[in-house]
PDB file of C-alpha atoms in Angstrom:
ATOM      1  CA  UNK A   1     -52.488-110.113   8.265  1.00  0.00           C
ATOM      2  CA  UNK A   2     -49.623-109.195  10.570  1.00  0.00           C
ATOM      3  CA  UNK A   3     -47.536-107.170   8.107  1.00  0.00           C
ATOM      4  CA  UNK A   4     -50.269-105.558   6.036  1.00  0.00           C
ATOM      5  CA  UNK A   5     -51.103-102.677   8.434  1.00  0.00           C
ATOM      6  CA  UNK A   6     -47.458-101.622   8.441  1.00  0.00           C
ATOM      7  CA  UNK A   7     -47.110-101.584   4.668  1.00  0.00           C
ATOM      8  CA  UNK A   8     -47.697 -98.213   3.019  1.00  0.00           C
ATOM      9  CA  UNK A   9     -46.977 -99.028  -0.620  1.00  0.00           C
ATOM     10  CA  UNK A  10     -50.106-100.214  -2.495  1.00  0.00           C
ATOM     11  CA  UNK A  11     -48.023-102.355  -4.872  1.00  0.00           C
ATOM     12  CA  UNK A  12     -46.530-104.304  -1.990  1.00  0.00           C
ATOM     13  CA  UNK A  13     -49.957-104.618  -0.365  1.00  0.00           C
ATOM     14  CA  UNK A  14     -51.216-106.130  -3.616  1.00  0.00           C
ATOM     15  CA  UNK A  15     -48.298-108.563  -3.601  1.00  0.00           C
ATOM     16  CA  UNK A  16     -49.162-109.616  -0.039  1.00  0.00           C
ATOM     17  CA  UNK A  17     -52.786-110.296  -1.034  1.00  0.00           C
ATOM     18  CA  UNK A  18     -51.670-112.228  -4.116  1.00  0.00           C
ATOM     19  CA  UNK A  19     -49.303-114.321  -2.006  1.00  0.00           C
ATOM     20  CA  UNK A  20     -52.063-115.072   0.497  1.00  0.00           C
ATOM     21  CA  UNK A  21     -54.435-116.204  -2.253  1.00  0.00           C
ATOM     22  CA  UNK A  22     -51.698-118.330  -3.846  1.00  0.00           C
ATOM     23  CA  UNK A  23     -50.847-119.923  -0.504  1.00  0.00           C
ATOM     24  CA  UNK A  24     -54.479-120.917   0.060  1.00  0.00           C
ATOM     25  CA  UNK A  25     -54.747-122.469  -3.410  1.00  0.00           C
ATOM     26  CA  UNK A  26     -52.615-125.481  -2.433  1.00  0.00           C
ATOM     27  CA  UNK A  27     -54.658-126.651   0.578  1.00  0.00           C
ATOM     28  CA  UNK A  28     -57.898-125.879  -1.275  1.00  0.00           C
ATOM     29  CA  UNK A  29     -56.860-128.213  -4.072  1.00  0.00           C
ATOM     30  CA  UNK A  30     -56.096-130.990  -1.567  1.00  0.00           C
ATOM     31  CA  UNK A  31     -58.960-130.488   0.888  1.00  0.00           C
ATOM     32  CA  UNK A  32     -62.007-132.743   0.663  1.00  0.00           C
ATOM     33  CA  UNK A  33     -64.832-130.260   0.210  1.00  0.00           C
ATOM     34  CA  UNK A  34     -67.526-132.745   1.272  1.00  0.00           C
ATOM     35  CA  UNK A  35     -65.783-133.583   4.554  1.00  0.00           C
ATOM     36  CA  UNK A  36     -64.781-130.035   5.481  1.00  0.00           C
ATOM     37  CA  UNK A  37     -67.605-127.912   4.087  1.00  0.00           C
ATOM     38  CA  UNK A  38     -67.256-124.938   6.438  1.00  0.00           C
ATOM     39  CA  UNK A  39     -63.445-124.876   6.310  1.00  0.00           C
ATOM     40  CA  UNK A  40     -63.541-125.050   2.522  1.00  0.00           C
ATOM     41  CA  UNK A  41     -66.060-122.203   2.322  1.00  0.00           C
ATOM     42  CA  UNK A  42     -63.975-120.103   4.705  1.00  0.00           C
ATOM     43  CA  UNK A  43     -60.865-120.593   2.585  1.00  0.00           C
ATOM     44  CA  UNK A  44     -62.775-119.678  -0.586  1.00  0.00           C
ATOM     45  CA  UNK A  45     -64.169-116.588   1.133  1.00  0.00           C
ATOM     46  CA  UNK A  46     -60.665-115.584   2.225  1.00  0.00           C
ATOM     47  CA  UNK A  47     -59.335-115.968  -1.328  1.00  0.00           C
ATOM     48  CA  UNK A  48     -62.249-113.912  -2.661  1.00  0.00           C
ATOM     49  CA  UNK A  49     -61.592-111.215  -0.051  1.00  0.00           C
ATOM     50  CA  UNK A  50     -57.906-111.085  -0.985  1.00  0.00           C
ATOM     51  CA  UNK A  51     -58.796-110.777  -4.678  1.00  0.00           C
ATOM     52  CA  UNK A  52     -61.294-107.977  -3.981  1.00  0.00           C
ATOM     53  CA  UNK A  53     -58.788-106.087  -1.878  1.00  0.00           C
ATOM     54  CA  UNK A  54     -56.163-106.439  -4.631  1.00  0.00           C
ATOM     55  CA  UNK A  55     -58.725-105.074  -7.112  1.00  0.00           C
ATOM     56  CA  UNK A  56     -59.390-102.047  -4.917  1.00  0.00           C
ATOM     57  CA  UNK A  57     -55.658-101.408  -4.498  1.00  0.00           C
ATOM     58  CA  UNK A  58     -55.019-101.721  -8.239  1.00  0.00           C
ATOM     59  CA  UNK A  59     -57.846 -99.318  -8.976  1.00  0.00           C
ATOM     60  CA  UNK A  60     -56.408 -96.817  -6.490  1.00  0.00           C
ATOM     61  CA  UNK A  61     -52.959 -97.148  -8.062  1.00  0.00           C
ATOM     62  CA  UNK A  62     -54.323 -96.611 -11.549  1.00  0.00           C
ATOM     63  CA  UNK A  63     -56.438 -93.619 -10.549  1.00  0.00           C
ATOM     64  CA  UNK A  64     -53.382 -91.951  -9.044  1.00  0.00           C
ATOM     65  CA  UNK A  65     -51.613 -92.192 -12.391  1.00  0.00           C
ATOM     66  CA  UNK A  66     -54.627 -90.471 -14.045  1.00  0.00           C
ATOM     67  CA  UNK A  67     -53.870 -92.255 -17.275  1.00  0.00           C
ATOM     68  CA  UNK A  68     -55.927 -92.914 -20.360  1.00  0.00           C
ATOM     69  CA  UNK A  69     -59.354 -94.314 -19.418  1.00  0.00           C
ATOM     70  CA  UNK A  70     -59.305 -97.241 -21.881  1.00  0.00           C
ATOM     71  CA  UNK A  71     -55.869 -98.155 -20.524  1.00  0.00           C
ATOM     72  CA  UNK A  72     -57.205 -97.952 -16.972  1.00  0.00           C
ATOM     73  CA  UNK A  73     -60.052-100.363 -17.737  1.00  0.00           C
ATOM     74  CA  UNK A  74     -57.773-102.733 -19.663  1.00  0.00           C
ATOM     75  CA  UNK A  75     -55.325-102.807 -16.754  1.00  0.00           C
ATOM     76  CA  UNK A  76     -58.143-103.353 -14.266  1.00  0.00           C
ATOM     77  CA  UNK A  77     -59.903-106.117 -16.213  1.00  0.00           C
ATOM     78  CA  UNK A  78     -57.676-109.036 -15.058  1.00  0.00           C
ATOM     79  CA  UNK A  79     -58.148-108.028 -11.416  1.00  0.00           C
ATOM     80  CA  UNK A  80     -61.899-107.783 -11.923  1.00  0.00           C
ATOM     81  CA  UNK A  81     -61.874-111.240 -13.509  1.00  0.00           C
ATOM     82  CA  UNK A  82     -59.911-112.743 -10.601  1.00  0.00           C
ATOM     83  CA  UNK A  83     -62.237-111.200  -8.021  1.00  0.00           C
ATOM     84  CA  UNK A  84     -65.334-112.333  -9.932  1.00  0.00           C
ATOM     85  CA  UNK A  85     -64.036-115.898 -10.267  1.00  0.00           C
ATOM     86  CA  UNK A  86     -63.130-116.082  -6.582  1.00  0.00           C
ATOM     87  CA  UNK A  87     -66.496-114.777  -5.389  1.00  0.00           C
ATOM     88  CA  UNK A  88     -68.402-117.023  -7.784  1.00  0.00           C
ATOM     89  CA  UNK A  89     -66.445-120.040  -6.494  1.00  0.00           C
ATOM     90  CA  UNK A  90     -67.465-119.145  -2.932  1.00  0.00           C
ATOM     91  CA  UNK A  91     -71.101-118.394  -3.776  1.00  0.00           C
ATOM     92  CA  UNK A  92     -71.456-121.582  -5.823  1.00  0.00           C
ATOM     93  CA  UNK A  93     -71.137-123.564  -2.571  1.00  0.00           C
ATOM     94  CA  UNK A  94     -74.493-122.156  -1.453  1.00  0.00           C
ATOM     95  CA  UNK A  95     -76.441-122.813  -4.644  1.00  0.00           C
ATOM     96  CA  UNK A  96     -79.421-125.138  -4.647  1.00  0.00           C
ATOM     97  CA  UNK A  97     -79.959-126.857  -7.989  1.00  0.00           C
ATOM     98  CA  UNK A  98     -77.819-124.223  -9.721  1.00  0.00           C
ATOM     99  CA  UNK A  99     -79.741-121.280  -8.277  1.00  0.00           C
ATOM    100  CA  UNK A 100     -79.028-118.907  -5.393  1.00  0.00           C
ATOM    101  CA  UNK A 101     -80.494-120.180  -2.128  1.00  0.00           C
ATOM    102  CA  UNK A 102     -83.741-118.847  -0.716  1.00  0.00           C
ATOM    103  CA  UNK A 103     -82.204-118.728   2.759  1.00  0.00           C
ATOM    104  CA  UNK A 104     -78.661-118.973   4.125  1.00  0.00           C
ATOM    105  CA  UNK A 105     -77.764-120.222   7.604  1.00  0.00           C
ATOM    106  CA  UNK A 106     -77.350-117.430  10.120  1.00  0.00           C
ATOM    107  CA  UNK A 107     -73.652-118.197  10.700  1.00  0.00           C
ATOM    108  CA  UNK A 108     -72.920-117.882   6.958  1.00  0.00           C
ATOM    109  CA  UNK A 109     -75.278-115.028   6.076  1.00  0.00           C
ATOM    110  CA  UNK A 110     -72.836-112.150   6.623  1.00  0.00           C
ATOM    111  CA  UNK A 111     -70.130-113.780   4.494  1.00  0.00           C
ATOM    112  CA  UNK A 112     -72.642-114.750   1.803  1.00  0.00           C
ATOM    113  CA  UNK A 113     -74.125-111.261   1.496  1.00  0.00           C
ATOM    114  CA  UNK A 114     -70.709-109.580   1.727  1.00  0.00           C
ATOM    115  CA  UNK A 115     -69.456-111.774  -1.089  1.00  0.00           C
ATOM    116  CA  UNK A 116     -72.474-110.927  -3.256  1.00  0.00           C
ATOM    117  CA  UNK A 117     -71.877-107.218  -2.581  1.00  0.00           C
ATOM    118  CA  UNK A 118     -68.169-107.548  -3.429  1.00  0.00           C
ATOM    119  CA  UNK A 119     -69.087-109.393  -6.625  1.00  0.00           C
ATOM    120  CA  UNK A 120     -71.435-106.559  -7.579  1.00  0.00           C
ATOM    121  CA  UNK A 121     -68.728-103.960  -6.865  1.00  0.00           C
ATOM    122  CA  UNK A 122     -66.215-105.897  -8.951  1.00  0.00           C
ATOM    123  CA  UNK A 123     -68.587-106.054 -11.914  1.00  0.00           C
ATOM    124  CA  UNK A 124     -69.322-102.334 -11.562  1.00  0.00           C
ATOM    125  CA  UNK A 125     -65.637-101.454 -12.040  1.00  0.00           C
ATOM    126  CA  UNK A 126     -65.838-101.995 -15.793  1.00  0.00           C
ATOM    127  CA  UNK A 127     -67.887 -99.551 -17.880  1.00  0.00           C
ATOM    128  CA  UNK A 128     -69.814-101.946 -20.097  1.00  0.00           C
ATOM    129  CA  UNK A 129     -73.532-102.547 -20.097  1.00  0.00           C
ATOM    130  CA  UNK A 130     -72.974-106.306 -19.731  1.00  0.00           C
ATOM    131  CA  UNK A 131     -70.770-105.855 -16.679  1.00  0.00           C
ATOM    132  CA  UNK A 132     -73.180-103.394 -15.078  1.00  0.00           C
ATOM    133  CA  UNK A 133     -76.090-105.775 -15.754  1.00  0.00           C
ATOM    134  CA  UNK A 134     -74.172-108.417 -13.789  1.00  0.00           C
ATOM    135  CA  UNK A 135     -73.657-105.912 -10.965  1.00  0.00           C
ATOM    136  CA  UNK A 136     -77.350-105.019 -10.990  1.00  0.00           C
ATOM    137  CA  UNK A 137     -78.314-108.695 -10.764  1.00  0.00           C
ATOM    138  CA  UNK A 138     -76.102-109.139  -7.686  1.00  0.00           C
ATOM    139  CA  UNK A 139     -77.511-106.044  -5.978  1.00  0.00           C
ATOM    140  CA  UNK A 140     -81.030-107.282  -6.682  1.00  0.00           C
ATOM    141  CA  UNK A 141     -80.208-110.705  -5.189  1.00  0.00           C
ATOM    142  CA  UNK A 142     -78.834-109.103  -2.021  1.00  0.00           C
ATOM    143  CA  UNK A 143     -81.819-106.741  -1.725  1.00  0.00           C
ATOM    144  CA  UNK A 144     -84.282-109.602  -2.178  1.00  0.00           C
ATOM    145  CA  UNK A 145     -82.452-111.772   0.355  1.00  0.00           C
ATOM    146  CA  UNK A 146     -82.353-109.021   2.981  1.00  0.00           C
ATOM    147  CA  UNK A 147     -86.025-108.190   2.374  1.00  0.00           C
ATOM    148  CA  UNK A 148     -87.055-111.846   2.718  1.00  0.00           C
ATOM    149  CA  UNK A 149     -84.762-112.533   5.690  1.00  0.00           C
ATOM    150  CA  UNK A 150     -84.019-109.319   7.605  1.00  0.00           C
ATOM    151  CA  UNK A 151     -80.694-109.467   9.406  1.00  0.00           C
ATOM    152  CA  UNK A 152     -79.265-107.331  12.167  1.00  0.00           C
ATOM    153  CA  UNK A 153     -76.518-104.999  11.024  1.00  0.00           C
ATOM    154  CA  UNK A 154     -77.468-105.122   7.345  1.00  0.00           C
ATOM    155  CA  UNK A 155     -79.371-101.825   7.166  1.00  0.00           C
ATOM    156  CA  UNK A 156     -76.599 -99.983   5.315  1.00  0.00           C
ATOM    157  CA  UNK A 157     -76.228-102.829   2.796  1.00  0.00           C
ATOM    158  CA  UNK A 158     -79.995-102.909   2.223  1.00  0.00           C
ATOM    159  CA  UNK A 159     -80.044 -99.160   1.634  1.00  0.00           C
ATOM    160  CA  UNK A 160     -77.072 -99.333  -0.750  1.00  0.00           C
ATOM    161  CA  UNK A 161     -78.704-102.144  -2.721  1.00  0.00           C
ATOM    162  CA  UNK A 162     -81.955-100.213  -2.970  1.00  0.00           C
ATOM    163  CA  UNK A 163     -80.091 -97.173  -4.318  1.00  0.00           C
ATOM    164  CA  UNK A 164     -78.012 -99.211  -6.764  1.00  0.00           C
ATOM    165  CA  UNK A 165     -81.051-101.056  -8.124  1.00  0.00           C
ATOM    166  CA  UNK A 166     -82.545 -97.660  -8.938  1.00  0.00           C
ATOM    167  CA  UNK A 167     -79.389 -96.010 -10.316  1.00  0.00           C
ATOM    168  CA  UNK A 168     -77.839 -98.828 -12.347  1.00  0.00           C
ATOM    169  CA  UNK A 169     -80.694 -99.267 -14.863  1.00  0.00           C
ATOM    170  CA  UNK A 170     -80.306 -95.614 -15.870  1.00  0.00           C
ATOM    171  CA  UNK A 171     -76.534 -96.011 -16.270  1.00  0.00           C
ATOM    172  CA  UNK A 172     -76.978 -99.271 -18.200  1.00  0.00           C
ATOM    173  CA  UNK A 173     -79.454 -97.646 -20.614  1.00  0.00           C
ATOM    174  CA  UNK A 174     -77.007 -94.769 -21.150  1.00  0.00           C
ATOM    175  CA  UNK A 175     -74.122 -97.174 -21.831  1.00  0.00           C
ATOM    176  CA  UNK A 176     -76.229 -99.233 -24.235  1.00  0.00           C
ATOM    177  CA  UNK A 177     -76.990 -96.072 -26.222  1.00  0.00           C
ATOM    178  CA  UNK A 178     -73.270 -95.200 -26.274  1.00  0.00           C
ATOM    179  CA  UNK A 179     -72.325 -98.731 -27.310  1.00  0.00           C
ATOM    180  CA  UNK A 180     -74.936 -98.707 -30.088  1.00  0.00           C
ATOM    181  CA  UNK A 181     -73.722 -95.329 -31.342  1.00  0.00           C
ATOM    182  CA  UNK A 182     -70.109 -96.510 -31.293  1.00  0.00           C
ATOM    183  CA  UNK A 183     -71.120 -99.653 -33.191  1.00  0.00           C
ATOM    184  CA  UNK A 184     -72.779 -97.556 -35.889  1.00  0.00           C
ATOM    185  CA  UNK A 185     -69.701 -95.347 -36.262  1.00  0.00           C
ATOM    186  CA  UNK A 186     -67.397 -98.330 -36.623  1.00  0.00           C
ATOM    187  CA  UNK A 187     -63.820 -98.733 -35.363  1.00  0.00           C
TER     188      UNK A 187
END
């Protein structure tokens, strides 16, 4: 965290985030998750945050180049996958019988909801109906959780989720029509 504010080059910032995630992988593999639940969750959340930040930086780098859109999405896909995997690993620690929890402890709520939001944003980076359906599901989970358990400081997130749950179905329907038309035309 010490050097990152002084680094201007997005590529080097990405390298710093990758190094941080790689450095946390070793203790995570050796740490007893049952004995150190909170520490383990914190490390997973940090890895997920690093992966999301790297995704945002990569997207910014690719948008600057203004290249071919299919190339942009192909180059972004591995970063999306890494961010999705990292956030799912963190969120899995909260599941009850394989399902998202009804309620999260107050001390973990901000991290839990932030991770769900980051997961939704990561899924929304790729323009496929399947990916956007995943994003919609995450936004709906966050909206339902905030509605059932109002939290201080989550008004903006609640409003964003409400907007996204209204906008994404329209975009998904549009993409499904495009995908169907492209499937009829052939390669």
